Structures are given as structure tokens and as C-alpha cells.
């Protein structure tokens, strides 16, 4: 698929920053990069990746992906950058815009990502914030479509914390046209305004109701990064929201189970379920590499 070049820079802060056609093209390109992993489409290009919070998959996918495409990613931890010592984000944005071709950032401060994108003259990619995790959804959709065909019209269940992954699933439901049922305990439901923005999202009362006949079942940890201090209280609030084999049996016969990882076995997912034949979590994790490479090509080169 050919996507027209857009003259302005393209930030990827949420899935809504791209059109449905552009997202489909990125997923398609990710599938082709999986077959042919090292076309040198980003030779001479450089990026900087700033991670204020810990990461394995996202960080490695961006660093390895950039290298495989012929470019170079400078990895900058928060404590090693002047941003971590209080240099204004606007100054950081202007400086980096004169040096590299893309900024990748993971931070607990959503406003900081938005300020960075507003000031930078180069694309900014959200590598996960407190509000969204759009890169993960590219890999999730890629994984589903590789195994089951188009996700449009499918029924997806999200069970657990209505936080950044759930918010990105809501945006994904809108962009890819699938039906999303969300089961979260009271006080941990997704942003109601976001839910209202998407006609094909339904909040349901129980995990059983969400999972029934679902083509894809998704969960995430109950205490995301930044909420570790609430671990004990959340264990009791989320009691009953664990994905178990019995719960998964309510889904469609060929359902898939996804989790963005890292998982807390015995909490949001029962001890052995990641190894269940319905689980595709490691395929999903592997696709982070291919989808983030396609994303880098898209924002740096403006299309294919
Ligand atoms: N799923 C995910 O974003 O993993 P990392 O935190 O390891 O990057």
C-alpha cells in the first residue's frame, strides 16, 4: 500500500493522530518487514529515545529496529539527560530537533509529551504514557490479523484496569472498527469521556459478560508503573478480575489471549495461562519489533 507523503511532521502520541488507512498501512508494512527485516530505509537517520520509566520490549524494539533499518537510536535515560535535571522540555525539543530525525519518549508526565511534540520540529513518538500506549496496539492488531484476519468487526474483551492500555484499546476500537467490551472494577474504569467518544465500546459489569464469545481477550497488570505503592489495595479491588482458563472458555472457540507484558502470574492472569494454546503473548511481544520499525519508517520517511 502506498501512503501519500504528508508535508507536516507526524507525531504519534495516540492512535487518533493517524487515519485508519495510515494505521492499516503501518500494520501491513510491519508484516512485510517481518518477512524482509533489514531493508536499509533509514540509512543516515538518527533518533533519540528517552525513557523515564522502565522498559524491555519497547526500548529494545526501537533500538534494534532502528539499527536493522540502517539508522541509529541514541538511548538516553532520564537521569542521564538534562531534562532529568530540570532543563525545560521546550529547550530540549528545540535542541534535539537540530540533531536527530525522531524523538521517542516514555514518561509518566503526559503533559510533557504534548509539550515536547508541540515544540519539536521533528516527529515525537509516545513510547507509553500514563494515558496511552499506542505502540503496543500496532503490535496487538498485527498479531490478531496475522492469526485471524481482519480485526474489523471482531469482538474484543478488555478485563482489568481501565488505564493506558484500556484507553488505547478504546482508540483502536474506533480506528479499526471492532467491538470492545470493558470490565473494570468501580473506581478503575476508563475515562468516561473517552468511552463516550467511541460508539463501539461498551462498559459491562463482569469479566464473564466481557469475555463471552469474544474473539480476543486482553488484560494488563493491576498495578501499572507508578501505581506499585497501591499493590496491596488493588489486589483486593481486582479480586474476581483474573483471567483464568475457565473464564477464557466463555470466549469464542478460537479466541486469542493477549497481554502486553510484563505479566504478574497469579494476579491478573492465572499461573499457567500464558502457556495456554490460546495465548499469543510472545508472538505479540515479538511483533513490537516489526510494528515499531514500520512506525519509524512512516514518521521519518513519511510513507513508503
Ligand atoms: N509492553 C511493554 O510496553 O513492555 P515494556 O514496558 O517492557 O516496554
PDB file of N, CA and C in Angstrom, residues 239-296:
ATOM      1  N   UNK A 239      -9.928  -8.409  42.819  1.00  0.00           N
ATOM      2  CA  UNK A 239     -10.268  -9.805  43.078  1.00  0.00           C
ATOM      3  C   UNK A 239     -11.492 -10.187  42.224  1.00  0.00           C
ATOM      4  N   UNK A 240     -11.400 -11.268  41.465  1.00  0.00           N
ATOM      5  CA  UNK A 240     -12.507 -11.663  40.582  1.00  0.00           C
ATOM      6  C   UNK A 240     -12.276 -11.248  39.137  1.00  0.00           C
ATOM      7  N   UNK A 241     -11.229 -10.458  38.895  1.00  0.00           N
ATOM      8  CA  UNK A 241     -10.944  -9.989  37.522  1.00  0.00           C
ATOM      9  C   UNK A 241      -9.786 -10.758  36.884  1.00  0.00           C
ATOM     10  N   UNK A 242      -9.340 -11.829  37.534  1.00  0.00           N
ATOM     11  CA  UNK A 242      -8.234 -12.617  36.971  1.00  0.00           C
ATOM     12  C   UNK A 242      -8.715 -13.375  35.727  1.00  0.00           C
ATOM     13  N   UNK A 243      -7.870 -13.388  34.694  1.00  0.00           N
ATOM     14  CA  UNK A 243      -8.174 -14.217  33.519  1.00  0.00           C
ATOM     15  C   UNK A 243      -7.698 -15.637  33.830  1.00  0.00           C
ATOM     16  N   UNK A 244      -8.647 -16.555  33.820  1.00  0.00           N
ATOM     17  CA  UNK A 244      -8.353 -17.967  34.086  1.00  0.00           C
ATOM     18  C   UNK A 244      -8.775 -18.788  32.866  1.00  0.00           C
ATOM     19  N   UNK A 245      -8.381 -20.047  32.870  1.00  0.00           N
ATOM     20  CA  UNK A 245      -8.789 -20.928  31.759  1.00  0.00           C
ATOM     21  C   UNK A 245     -10.309 -21.038  31.702  1.00  0.00           C
ATOM     22  N   UNK A 246     -10.961 -21.106  32.873  1.00  0.00           N
ATOM     23  CA  UNK A 246     -12.432 -21.225  32.904  1.00  0.00           C
ATOM     24  C   UNK A 246     -13.083 -19.978  32.317  1.00  0.00           C
ATOM     25  N   UNK A 247     -12.532 -18.816  32.647  1.00  0.00           N
ATOM     26  CA  UNK A 247     -13.099 -17.575  32.094  1.00  0.00           C
ATOM     27  C   UNK A 247     -12.920 -17.557  30.575  1.00  0.00           C
ATOM     28  N   UNK A 248     -11.727 -17.954  30.137  1.00  0.00           N
ATOM     29  CA  UNK A 248     -11.430 -17.952  28.702  1.00  0.00           C
ATOM     30  C   UNK A 248     -12.319 -18.941  27.943  1.00  0.00           C
ATOM     31  N   UNK A 249     -12.771 -19.980  28.631  1.00  0.00           N
ATOM     32  CA  UNK A 249     -13.670 -20.956  27.991  1.00  0.00           C
ATOM     33  C   UNK A 249     -15.001 -20.330  27.560  1.00  0.00           C
ATOM     34  N   UNK A 250     -15.330 -19.169  28.135  1.00  0.00           N
ATOM     35  CA  UNK A 250     -16.585 -18.488  27.750  1.00  0.00           C
ATOM     36  C   UNK A 250     -16.448 -17.758  26.416  1.00  0.00           C
ATOM     37  N   UNK A 251     -15.202 -17.520  26.011  1.00  0.00           N
ATOM     38  CA  UNK A 251     -14.950 -16.775  24.772  1.00  0.00           C
ATOM     39  C   UNK A 251     -15.211 -17.660  23.563  1.00  0.00           C
ATOM     40  N   UNK A 252     -15.021 -17.108  22.364  1.00  0.00           N
ATOM     41  CA  UNK A 252     -15.266 -17.915  21.166  1.00  0.00           C
ATOM     42  C   UNK A 252     -14.254 -19.065  21.115  1.00  0.00           C
ATOM     43  N   UNK A 253     -14.580 -20.089  20.355  1.00  0.00           N
ATOM     44  CA  UNK A 253     -13.761 -21.312  20.360  1.00  0.00           C
ATOM     45  C   UNK A 253     -12.335 -21.047  19.916  1.00  0.00           C
ATOM     46  N   UNK A 254     -12.155 -20.102  18.986  1.00  0.00           N
ATOM     47  CA  UNK A 254     -10.793 -19.826  18.509  1.00  0.00           C
ATOM     48  C   UNK A 254     -10.287 -18.466  19.025  1.00  0.00           C
ATOM     49  N   UNK A 255     -10.683 -18.144  20.236  1.00  0.00           N
ATOM     50  CA  UNK A 255     -10.264 -16.862  20.807  1.00  0.00           C
ATOM     51  C   UNK A 255      -8.745 -16.803  20.995  1.00  0.00           C
ATOM     52  N   UNK A 256      -8.239 -15.592  21.057  1.00  0.00           N
ATOM     53  CA  UNK A 256      -6.819 -15.368  21.350  1.00  0.00           C
ATOM     54  C   UNK A 256      -6.721 -14.598  22.662  1.00  0.00           C
ATOM     55  N   UNK A 257      -5.639 -14.838  23.389  1.00  0.00           N
ATOM     56  CA  UNK A 257      -5.387 -14.124  24.637  1.00  0.00           C
ATOM     57  C   UNK A 257      -4.134 -13.271  24.475  1.00  0.00           C
ATOM     58  N   UNK A 258      -4.250 -11.992  24.788  1.00  0.00           N
ATOM     59  CA  UNK A 258      -3.079 -11.100  24.719  1.00  0.00           C
ATOM     60  C   UNK A 258      -2.861 -10.386  26.035  1.00  0.00           C
ATOM     61  N   UNK A 259      -1.605 -10.057  26.267  1.00  0.00           N
ATOM     62  CA  UNK A 259      -1.170  -9.298  27.456  1.00  0.00           C
ATOM     63  C   UNK A 259       0.086  -8.582  27.006  1.00  0.00           C
ATOM     64  N   UNK A 260       0.160  -7.286  27.268  1.00  0.00           N
ATOM     65  CA  UNK A 260       1.305  -6.532  26.731  1.00  0.00           C
ATOM     66  C   UNK A 260       2.614  -6.902  27.414  1.00  0.00           C
ATOM     67  N   UNK A 261       2.535  -7.523  28.597  1.00  0.00           N
ATOM     68  CA  UNK A 261       3.713  -7.926  29.376  1.00  0.00           C
ATOM     69  C   UNK A 261       4.470  -6.676  29.885  1.00  0.00           C
ATOM     70  N   UNK A 262       5.153  -6.743  31.009  1.00  0.00           N
ATOM     71  CA  UNK A 262       5.334  -7.937  31.829  1.00  0.00           C
ATOM     72  C   UNK A 262       4.053  -8.314  32.561  1.00  0.00           C
ATOM     73  N   UNK A 263       3.890  -9.636  32.778  1.00  0.00           N
ATOM     74  CA  UNK A 263       2.696 -10.147  33.449  1.00  0.00           C
ATOM     75  C   UNK A 263       3.022 -10.488  34.900  1.00  0.00           C
ATOM     76  N   UNK A 264       2.010 -10.400  35.725  1.00  0.00           N
ATOM     77  CA  UNK A 264       2.131 -10.864  37.113  1.00  0.00           C
ATOM     78  C   UNK A 264       1.301 -12.133  37.218  1.00  0.00           C
ATOM     79  N   UNK A 265       1.958 -13.266  36.991  1.00  0.00           N
ATOM     80  CA  UNK A 265       1.236 -14.545  37.052  1.00  0.00           C
ATOM     81  C   UNK A 265       0.634 -14.726  38.450  1.00  0.00           C
ATOM     82  N   UNK A 266      -0.602 -15.163  38.476  1.00  0.00           N
ATOM     83  CA  UNK A 266      -1.277 -15.355  39.768  1.00  0.00           C
ATOM     84  C   UNK A 266      -2.049 -14.122  40.194  1.00  0.00           C
ATOM     85  N   UNK A 267      -1.883 -13.004  39.468  1.00  0.00           N
ATOM     86  CA  UNK A 267      -2.696 -11.813  39.753  1.00  0.00           C
ATOM     87  C   UNK A 267      -3.699 -11.635  38.606  1.00  0.00           C
ATOM     88  N   UNK A 268      -3.373 -10.786  37.614  1.00  0.00           N
ATOM     89  CA  UNK A 268      -4.361 -10.531  36.545  1.00  0.00           C
ATOM     90  C   UNK A 268      -4.544 -11.736  35.629  1.00  0.00           C
ATOM     91  N   UNK A 269      -3.593 -12.677  35.688  1.00  0.00           N
ATOM     92  CA  UNK A 269      -3.663 -13.858  34.823  1.00  0.00           C
ATOM     93  C   UNK A 269      -3.265 -15.071  35.663  1.00  0.00           C
ATOM     94  N   UNK A 270      -3.989 -16.178  35.519  1.00  0.00           N
ATOM     95  CA  UNK A 270      -3.685 -17.328  36.380  1.00  0.00           C
ATOM     96  C   UNK A 270      -2.316 -17.896  36.014  1.00  0.00           C
ATOM     97  N   UNK A 271      -1.750 -18.631  36.953  1.00  0.00           N
ATOM     98  CA  UNK A 271      -0.339 -19.043  36.893  1.00  0.00           C
ATOM     99  C   UNK A 271       0.124 -19.552  35.530  1.00  0.00           C
ATOM    100  N   UNK A 272      -0.661 -20.474  34.907  1.00  0.00           N
ATOM    101  CA  UNK A 272      -0.170 -21.159  33.707  1.00  0.00           C
ATOM    102  C   UNK A 272      -0.740 -20.613  32.406  1.00  0.00           C
ATOM    103  N   UNK A 273      -1.562 -19.593  32.487  1.00  0.00           N
ATOM    104  CA  UNK A 273      -2.349 -19.235  31.304  1.00  0.00           C
ATOM    105  C   UNK A 273      -1.522 -18.641  30.158  1.00  0.00           C
ATOM    106  N   UNK A 274      -0.366 -18.066  30.470  1.00  0.00           N
ATOM    107  CA  UNK A 274       0.461 -17.542  29.373  1.00  0.00           C
ATOM    108  C   UNK A 274       0.932 -18.673  28.459  1.00  0.00           C
ATOM    109  N   UNK A 275       0.930 -19.892  28.992  1.00  0.00           N
ATOM    110  CA  UNK A 275       1.360 -21.052  28.195  1.00  0.00           C
ATOM    111  C   UNK A 275       0.185 -21.808  27.578  1.00  0.00           C
ATOM    112  N   UNK A 276      -1.004 -21.300  27.763  1.00  0.00           N
ATOM    113  CA  UNK A 276      -2.196 -21.923  27.171  1.00  0.00           C
ATOM    114  C   UNK A 276      -2.122 -21.787  25.640  1.00  0.00           C
ATOM    115  N   UNK A 277      -2.626 -22.770  24.893  1.00  0.00           N
ATOM    116  CA  UNK A 277      -2.576 -22.655  23.420  1.00  0.00           C
ATOM    117  C   UNK A 277      -3.274 -21.409  22.881  1.00  0.00           C
ATOM    118  N   UNK A 278      -4.191 -20.850  23.655  1.00  0.00           N
ATOM    119  CA  UNK A 278      -4.903 -19.651  23.192  1.00  0.00           C
ATOM    120  C   UNK A 278      -4.093 -18.370  23.409  1.00  0.00           C
ATOM    121  N   UNK A 279      -3.023 -18.491  24.186  1.00  0.00           N
ATOM    122  CA  UNK A 279      -2.205 -17.306  24.479  1.00  0.00           C
ATOM    123  C   UNK A 279      -1.228 -17.030  23.341  1.00  0.00           C
ATOM    124  N   UNK A 280      -1.187 -15.762  22.905  1.00  0.00           N
ATOM    125  CA  UNK A 280      -0.240 -15.384  21.841  1.00  0.00           C
ATOM    126  C   UNK A 280       0.658 -14.249  22.332  1.00  0.00           C
ATOM    127  N   UNK A 281       0.908 -14.238  23.632  1.00  0.00           N
ATOM    128  CA  UNK A 281       1.613 -13.079  24.206  1.00  0.00           C
ATOM    129  C   UNK A 281       3.048 -12.950  23.693  1.00  0.00           C
ATOM    130  N   UNK A 282       3.685 -14.073  23.385  1.00  0.00           N
ATOM    131  CA  UNK A 282       5.081 -13.941  22.940  1.00  0.00           C
ATOM    132  C   UNK A 282       5.161 -13.567  21.457  1.00  0.00           C
ATOM    133  N   UNK A 283       4.190 -14.014  20.665  1.00  0.00           N
ATOM    134  CA  UNK A 283       4.097 -13.536  19.276  1.00  0.00           C
ATOM    135  C   UNK A 283       3.826 -12.025  19.289  1.00  0.00           C
ATOM    136  N   UNK A 284       2.921 -11.631  20.193  1.00  0.00           N
ATOM    137  CA  UNK A 284       2.556 -10.213  20.356  1.00  0.00           C
ATOM    138  C   UNK A 284       3.800  -9.390  20.731  1.00  0.00           C
ATOM    139  N   UNK A 285       4.571  -9.890  21.677  1.00  0.00           N
ATOM    140  CA  UNK A 285       5.783  -9.163  22.095  1.00  0.00           C
ATOM    141  C   UNK A 285       6.780  -9.072  20.936  1.00  0.00           C
ATOM    142  N   UNK A 286       6.928 -10.180  20.193  1.00  0.00           N
ATOM    143  CA  UNK A 286       7.863 -10.171  19.059  1.00  0.00           C
ATOM    144  C   UNK A 286       7.457  -9.170  17.999  1.00  0.00           C
ATOM    145  N   UNK A 287       6.157  -8.988  17.832  1.00  0.00           N
ATOM    146  CA  UNK A 287       5.678  -8.051  16.814  1.00  0.00           C
ATOM    147  C   UNK A 287       5.902  -6.590  17.192  1.00  0.00           C
ATOM    148  N   UNK A 288       6.293  -6.335  18.435  1.00  0.00           N
ATOM    149  CA  UNK A 288       6.652  -4.963  18.783  1.00  0.00           C
ATOM    150  C   UNK A 288       7.797  -4.484  17.877  1.00  0.00           C
ATOM    151  N   UNK A 289       8.724  -5.385  17.593  1.00  0.00           N
ATOM    152  CA  UNK A 289       9.874  -5.010  16.752  1.00  0.00           C
ATOM    153  C   UNK A 289       9.404  -4.588  15.362  1.00  0.00           C
ATOM    154  N   UNK A 290       8.626  -5.437  14.717  1.00  0.00           N
ATOM    155  CA  UNK A 290       8.243  -5.172  13.323  1.00  0.00           C
ATOM    156  C   UNK A 290       7.343  -3.942  13.207  1.00  0.00           C
ATOM    157  N   UNK A 291       6.412  -3.818  14.143  1.00  0.00           N
ATOM    158  CA  UNK A 291       5.468  -2.693  14.044  1.00  0.00           C
ATOM    159  C   UNK A 291       6.156  -1.371  14.368  1.00  0.00           C
ATOM    160  N   UNK A 292       7.093  -1.378  15.298  1.00  0.00           N
ATOM    161  CA  UNK A 292       7.786  -0.116  15.607  1.00  0.00           C
ATOM    162  C   UNK A 292       8.755   0.271  14.489  1.00  0.00           C
ATOM    163  N   UNK A 293       9.291  -0.721  13.779  1.00  0.00           N
ATOM    164  CA  UNK A 293      10.113  -0.390  12.605  1.00  0.00           C
ATOM    165  C   UNK A 293       9.254   0.291  11.533  1.00  0.00           C
ATOM    166  N   UNK A 294       8.061  -0.279  11.314  1.00  0.00           N
ATOM    167  CA  UNK A 294       7.168   0.325  10.318  1.00  0.00           C
ATOM    168  C   UNK A 294       6.778   1.741  10.745  1.00  0.00           C
ATOM    169  N   UNK A 295       6.575   1.912  12.033  1.00  0.00           N
ATOM    170  CA  UNK A 295       6.214   3.244  12.554  1.00  0.00           C
ATOM    171  C   UNK A 295       7.363   4.232  12.341  1.00  0.00           C
ATOM    172  N   UNK A 296       8.579   3.795  12.627  1.00  0.00           N
ATOM    173  CA  UNK A 296       9.747   4.684  12.419  1.00  0.00           C
ATOM    174  C   UNK A 296       9.842   5.090  10.949  1.00  0.00           C
TER     175      UNK A 296
END
